[in-house]
Every structure is written in structure tokens, then in C-alpha cells.
Amino acid sequence: MPTKVIALTGNQAAAEAMRQINFDVAAVYPISPQTELMGFFAEYVANGEVDTDMVAVEGEHSAMAACIGAAAAGARVITASAGPGIAYMVENLYIASGMRLPIVLIDVNRALSAPLSIHCDHADSMLTRDSSWISIFSENAQEAYHNLIMSVKIAEKAMFPVIVNYDGYIVSHSIENVEVLDDETVRNFVGPSGIHRIPYPLLDVSKPVTYGATAQPDYYTECKYQQHVDFLKVYDIFREVAQEFESISGKYYDFIEEYMTDDAEYIGISMGSSFGTLKDAVNALRAQGRKVGAIKIRLYRPFPVKEVARALSNAKGVAVFDRADSFDGIGGPLFKDVASAVFHNQNRPLIHNFIYGLGGREIHEEEFMRAFDRVERLEKGVESRDYLVEYLQVRA
């Protein structure tokens, strides 16, 4: 597996993957912290290092509309956005997935206004969670690079679009060593482009088809049912692609990543860049003799229900860390997913939700340790709670 190690930011690593994949079309509109990513890629376009037709559009809604048209024609397509840009393209996200178009979207995660913030949280990605897009979270630049390469194949095998998430500024603008595959390996892995990668390309004029047709009440439900059934097949497709990717990279990416969970009584769960800090908190508590562990959610949609239920089957208490608030009186989006996953477990642990890291606030090991303490005291009945959710980092 020929690789080289290069110091790259998350945005540089993603741009490098885009160069190696050599997409047919990239339709984009700038928004921080995504702007730098497309700037890097624009240099590859300007230097003739890719064949990509880079389309500068007037907004994110148009960016996704251009992607839909190009993907329906048979092109291999990518776009990228963040925060309010994701919000602006949401209507078209549902159209892309309903039409079963294998588009790749990079979400450089950013908070939503108001108040205005260009820094990271996962509120933008949570807007997409029910849109029938496959959603993958990346902890660092290495995972962003690998997830982006895998996403092309996952999308084209599943015939669903894929979002690759990584945290704005924390990952996008931080530099780290990244193992980069050689161009030939990446291009052999994703395979050649061409309109017949998808079943019914618009440009195949010998077999004319219609996209965007109206469905009346007598057929709409059947269309959604087929979408529902096929989305459940993503689990097998993701694993199949992950195993194939392991053969060229030596790295296997499962739906979730467990850390010291075998004998853990209390387990913390997070997504994205905070997982390293969460593992540090686990290490510190283990040094005190505490039986704690951590889980990272990598495949967020479809949610890894069975894997989470199994991993929590012997836990006494679970701390779910959400980098977004649902403002619904229940808890954050990840909290509700985890609670649903363990509902049918014979052993149902106490689950408590912590909101953290909003608008780019840095999370520290001590704060995660404090959350573990809180969950243990709740589970033992030493403390009580009025709500299932609380903020972890509110200043006094």
C-alpha cells in the first residue's frame, strides 16, 4: 500500500482527496470555514491537475441544484458547505436523495445563527439527519481524507448521496500528519467515471428517462417505502466498501469505534474531533481505578442501532455528548438516537445528555471527567435530575 506522510490541514487533506478522485463536476459557493477547502481545490483546477468542471454558483441552494442536474446526467459530483450554507441547501438535499443521486457533500461543520458564529458545532449537520443522506463523521484530517475517498464508492453502490463531516477550524484549519495514498491507488479504488456508473443517466439518449416527476397520493408512499428499504441496505454496503478500503490503506473503519468498553460500567459517547479528548478523560479516570470507556459514532446515518445497543449492553450509565441542542425538552439529537438504540436491551443503562462545544467552544478533559462523575452519581441515586439534558460548559 504505497503511502506518504504529509503535514496537512483538514481542508488540505480533503482537497487532496478531491484531486485524486478527479470529480467531473464541483459546484460551489464560498462560506467559512469551507472557503479555504475550495480555494485549495481551485488551484488544482487552475493548474490543470484535474479534469473537474468547477462551477461557481450564486448560493448553496443553487450549488446543490447544479449537483443534482450533473449527477442525474451521469457525472461524478461533489460540493462543500458549512453552517448556514447547509441550511440554505436543505430543500435540495431531499430532492437529491429522493432521486437516488450519488452526490458527495463535505460539511465543514459550523454553528447556525443567531448569534452569528463561524465556528464549529454540529447544528448544521443535524439539519440533514432525516434527509436520507448517508452521514459520516471524521475525528481528524486523516479520517476526513479516508472518508472522502470511501464516500464516492459508498454513494455509487448505495445510490444515495453522502455527507462527510469534519469540525470547522478544529479539523479544517489544524495541521497534522496525514498518510496519503498514491494517485493510482485512489483512482483504481473509486474506479473510472462515466455516465453508466448509475442505472438511468439523463445523457443516455438511447434510453430516455424522466427525473423530477410528480407523484400523487396513489404512488408517493410506495416511492418513500422503496427509499426506506434501500436505505437500510447501506449498512452492508458501508461494511463492504470499508473492507475493500482496508485492503489498500491498512485501516478499517467500522460504524462505531470503541475505547476500553469491554469492562466499562460508565461509557461516554461523542462524534467528531472531541473523541480524542474523551479518550484522555477515560485514561485519567482509569488511572483512578474507575471502569469507564468511550464510543465514537462514525456512521451517523443510517444510525448504527445494533452496534450501539451491543456496546452498551453491560453499561450501568451512559453520558451522551451532543455538539448541538434540539431545544425540545428531551435532549440533543445523538442522545435520542442512543436512547432509542438501547430501548430493547434487557439491561437499560441510565442515560444522561450533555450539550458541549457550541459555537467552537473548546472542550477539556476535566469537563468530560465531570460528566462521568455526574452520570455515576445519578445512576447510584446520590443525585437526581429534573431533565434528561444539561449544558456542560456554562460560565458562572
Short mmCIF file of C-alpha atoms in Angstrom, two decimals, residues 145-358:
data_model
loop_
_atom_site.label_atom_id
_atom_site.label_comp_id
_atom_site.label_asym_id
_atom_site.label_seq_id
_atom_site.Cartn_x
_atom_site.Cartn_y
_atom_site.Cartn_z
CA TYR A 145 -9.25 12.17 3.78
CA HIS A 146 -10.13 8.48 4.05
CA ASN A 147 -13.88 9.05 4.50
CA LEU A 148 -13.99 11.21 1.39
CA ILE A 149 -12.36 8.51 -0.74
CA MET A 150 -14.71 5.83 0.63
CA SER A 151 -17.75 8.08 0.22
CA VAL A 152 -17.57 8.00 -3.58
CA LYS A 153 -17.84 4.24 -3.66
CA ILE A 154 -20.45 4.06 -0.92
CA ALA A 155 -22.64 6.60 -2.73
CA GLU A 156 -22.39 4.85 -6.09
CA LYS A 157 -23.05 1.38 -4.67
CA ALA A 158 -25.95 2.52 -2.48
CA MET A 159 -27.28 5.12 -4.93
CA PHE A 160 -27.69 7.54 -2.06
CA PRO A 161 -25.80 10.81 -1.54
CA VAL A 162 -23.17 11.01 1.22
CA ILE A 163 -22.19 13.79 3.63
CA VAL A 164 -18.64 13.73 5.01
CA ASN A 165 -18.46 15.84 8.17
CA TYR A 166 -15.43 17.30 9.90
CA ASP A 167 -15.28 20.02 12.53
CA GLY A 168 -14.76 23.56 11.30
CA TYR A 169 -11.42 25.15 12.26
CA ILE A 170 -10.66 22.41 14.82
CA VAL A 171 -10.03 19.93 12.00
CA SER A 172 -10.33 22.08 8.88
CA HIS A 173 -7.55 24.53 9.81
CA SER A 174 -5.37 22.44 12.16
CA ILE A 175 -2.28 20.82 10.68
CA GLU A 176 -1.33 17.22 11.35
CA ASN A 177 0.46 14.31 9.71
CA VAL A 178 -1.75 12.60 7.14
CA GLU A 179 -0.95 9.33 5.36
CA VAL A 180 -1.76 9.97 1.71
CA LEU A 181 -2.25 7.17 -0.79
CA ASP A 182 -0.76 7.49 -4.26
CA ASP A 183 -2.96 8.78 -7.06
CA GLU A 184 -3.16 5.49 -8.94
CA THR A 185 -4.32 3.58 -5.86
CA VAL A 186 -7.09 6.07 -5.16
CA ARG A 187 -8.27 6.21 -8.77
CA ASN A 188 -8.27 2.42 -9.08
CA PHE A 189 -10.27 2.22 -5.85
CA VAL A 190 -13.01 4.65 -6.90
CA GLY A 191 -12.98 3.39 -10.48
CA PRO A 192 -13.40 5.36 -13.69
CA SER A 193 -16.18 7.86 -14.09
CA GLY A 194 -18.75 7.57 -16.86
CA ILE A 195 -22.46 8.01 -17.21
CA HIS A 196 -23.20 4.30 -16.95
CA ARG A 197 -21.97 4.13 -13.33
CA ILE A 198 -25.58 4.93 -12.48
CA PRO A 199 -28.61 3.00 -13.79
CA TYR A 200 -30.54 5.72 -15.62
CA PRO A 201 -28.33 8.66 -16.68
CA LEU A 202 -30.06 11.52 -18.45
CA LEU A 203 -27.31 11.64 -21.06
CA ASP A 204 -28.09 8.11 -22.26
CA VAL A 205 -30.39 9.33 -25.01
CA SER A 206 -30.95 5.80 -26.24
CA LYS A 207 -32.94 5.15 -23.04
CA PRO A 208 -34.79 8.38 -22.26
CA VAL A 209 -35.96 8.80 -18.66
CA THR A 210 -37.75 11.43 -16.58
CA TYR A 211 -36.39 12.93 -13.37
CA GLY A 212 -38.46 15.05 -11.01
CA ALA A 213 -41.84 13.63 -11.89
CA THR A 214 -44.89 14.31 -9.72
CA ALA A 215 -46.23 11.50 -7.51
CA GLN A 216 -49.85 11.66 -6.48
CA PRO A 217 -51.18 10.02 -3.29
CA ASP A 218 -51.58 6.68 -5.05
CA TYR A 219 -47.78 6.33 -5.59
CA TYR A 220 -45.92 8.71 -3.24
CA THR A 221 -45.96 6.26 -0.31
CA GLU A 222 -44.52 3.45 -2.46
CA CYS A 223 -41.70 5.73 -3.60
CA LYS A 224 -40.80 6.56 0.00
CA TYR A 225 -41.14 2.92 1.06
CA GLN A 226 -38.61 1.87 -1.58
CA GLN A 227 -36.27 4.64 -0.39
CA HIS A 228 -36.73 3.40 3.19
CA VAL A 229 -35.98 -0.22 2.29
CA ASP A 230 -32.92 0.63 0.24
CA PHE A 231 -31.51 2.97 2.89
CA LEU A 232 -31.38 0.01 5.27
CA LYS A 233 -29.08 -1.72 2.79
CA VAL A 234 -26.46 0.99 3.42
CA TYR A 235 -25.19 -0.91 6.48
CA ASP A 236 -23.95 -3.82 4.35
CA ILE A 237 -22.66 -1.55 1.60
CA PHE A 238 -20.68 0.59 4.07
CA ARG A 239 -19.01 -2.51 5.54
CA GLU A 240 -18.27 -3.92 2.08
CA VAL A 241 -16.57 -0.68 1.00
CA ALA A 242 -14.76 -0.34 4.34
CA GLN A 243 -13.30 -3.83 3.95
CA GLU A 244 -12.21 -3.06 0.40
CA PHE A 245 -10.65 0.20 1.58
CA GLU A 246 -8.77 -1.65 4.31
CA SER A 247 -7.04 -3.68 1.60
CA ILE A 248 -5.47 -0.53 0.11
CA SER A 249 -4.95 1.53 3.28
CA GLY A 250 -4.50 -0.96 6.12
CA LYS A 251 -7.16 0.93 8.04
CA TYR A 252 -10.63 -0.50 8.76
CA TYR A 253 -13.42 1.92 9.58
CA ASP A 254 -16.42 0.40 11.38
CA PHE A 255 -19.71 2.15 12.18
CA ILE A 256 -18.51 2.94 15.69
CA GLU A 257 -15.13 2.95 17.44
CA GLU A 258 -14.97 1.60 20.98
CA TYR A 259 -12.31 2.51 23.55
CA MET A 260 -11.92 0.46 26.74
CA THR A 261 -15.58 -0.57 26.72
CA ASP A 262 -15.11 -4.31 27.44
CA ASP A 263 -15.48 -4.00 31.22
CA ALA A 264 -16.73 -0.40 31.36
CA GLU A 265 -19.55 0.43 33.75
CA TYR A 266 -19.85 4.02 32.54
CA ILE A 267 -19.43 4.97 28.89
CA GLY A 268 -19.22 8.33 27.15
CA ILE A 269 -20.31 8.78 23.51
CA SER A 270 -19.34 11.57 21.13
CA MET A 271 -18.81 12.35 17.43
CA GLY A 272 -16.12 14.27 15.59
CA SER A 273 -12.95 15.88 16.90
CA SER A 274 -13.82 15.67 20.61
CA PHE A 275 -13.26 11.92 20.75
CA GLY A 276 -9.53 12.27 21.43
CA THR A 277 -10.25 14.43 24.47
CA LEU A 278 -12.90 11.96 25.58
CA LYS A 279 -10.32 9.15 25.43
CA ASP A 280 -7.95 11.30 27.51
CA ALA A 281 -10.69 11.63 30.13
CA VAL A 282 -11.17 7.86 30.09
CA ASN A 283 -7.42 7.35 30.57
CA ALA A 284 -7.37 9.74 33.55
CA LEU A 285 -10.34 8.02 35.20
CA ARG A 286 -8.91 4.56 34.51
CA ALA A 287 -5.76 5.69 36.32
CA GLN A 288 -8.02 6.33 39.33
CA GLY A 289 -9.36 2.77 39.10
CA ARG A 290 -12.68 3.73 37.52
CA LYS A 291 -14.23 1.37 34.95
CA VAL A 292 -15.10 3.79 32.15
CA GLY A 293 -14.97 3.69 28.36
CA ALA A 294 -15.81 5.70 25.27
CA ILE A 295 -17.56 5.23 21.93
CA LYS A 296 -17.17 7.31 18.79
CA ILE A 297 -20.05 7.37 16.30
CA ARG A 298 -18.57 7.35 12.80
CA LEU A 299 -21.59 6.34 10.69
CA TYR A 300 -24.32 8.68 11.90
CA ARG A 301 -26.91 7.98 9.19
CA PRO A 302 -28.15 5.36 8.99
CA PHE A 303 -27.62 5.15 12.74
CA PRO A 304 -25.73 2.05 13.97
CA VAL A 305 -28.56 0.85 16.20
CA LYS A 306 -27.42 -2.74 16.71
CA GLU A 307 -23.77 -1.83 17.28
CA VAL A 308 -24.60 0.83 19.89
CA ALA A 309 -27.08 -1.47 21.65
CA ARG A 310 -24.47 -4.23 21.86
CA ALA A 311 -21.71 -1.90 23.04
CA LEU A 312 -23.92 -0.58 25.86
CA SER A 313 -25.45 -3.92 26.84
CA ASN A 314 -23.49 -4.18 30.11
CA ALA A 315 -23.13 -0.49 30.97
CA LYS A 316 -24.63 0.99 34.14
CA GLY A 317 -24.56 4.60 32.95
CA VAL A 318 -24.03 6.44 29.68
CA ALA A 319 -23.04 10.06 29.06
CA VAL A 320 -24.09 11.20 25.58
CA PHE A 321 -22.26 14.32 24.40
CA ASP A 322 -24.14 16.37 21.83
CA ARG A 323 -22.49 19.24 19.96
CA ALA A 324 -25.96 20.54 19.07
CA ASP A 325 -29.14 21.25 21.03
CA SER A 326 -32.58 20.17 19.84
CA PHE A 327 -34.44 22.65 22.10
CA ASP A 328 -37.29 20.15 22.50
CA GLY A 329 -37.28 19.43 26.23
CA ILE A 330 -35.88 15.94 25.63
CA GLY A 331 -32.22 16.22 24.68
CA GLY A 332 -29.80 16.54 21.80
CA PRO A 333 -30.12 14.54 18.56
CA LEU A 334 -27.41 11.99 19.41
CA PHE A 335 -28.94 11.44 22.86
CA LYS A 336 -32.29 10.47 21.37
CA ASP A 337 -30.60 8.16 18.87
CA VAL A 338 -28.65 6.37 21.62
CA ALA A 339 -31.69 6.12 23.92
CA SER A 340 -33.72 4.58 21.09
CA ALA A 341 -30.94 2.12 20.29
CA VAL A 342 -30.86 0.64 23.82
CA PHE A 343 -34.62 0.70 24.38
CA HIS A 344 -34.97 -3.05 23.72
CA ASN A 345 -31.84 -4.04 25.66
CA GLN A 346 -32.51 -6.33 28.60
CA ASN A 347 -30.16 -4.12 30.60
CA ARG A 348 -31.06 -0.48 30.04
CA PRO A 349 -28.44 1.86 31.48
CA LEU A 350 -29.14 5.31 32.89
CA ILE A 351 -28.51 7.73 30.04
CA HIS A 352 -27.84 11.41 30.55
CA ASN A 353 -27.27 14.08 27.92
CA PHE A 354 -24.64 16.83 27.96
CA ILE A 355 -24.56 19.70 25.49
CA TYR A 356 -20.99 20.89 24.83
CA GLY A 357 -18.74 22.67 22.37
CA LEU A 358 -21.33 25.03 20.87
#
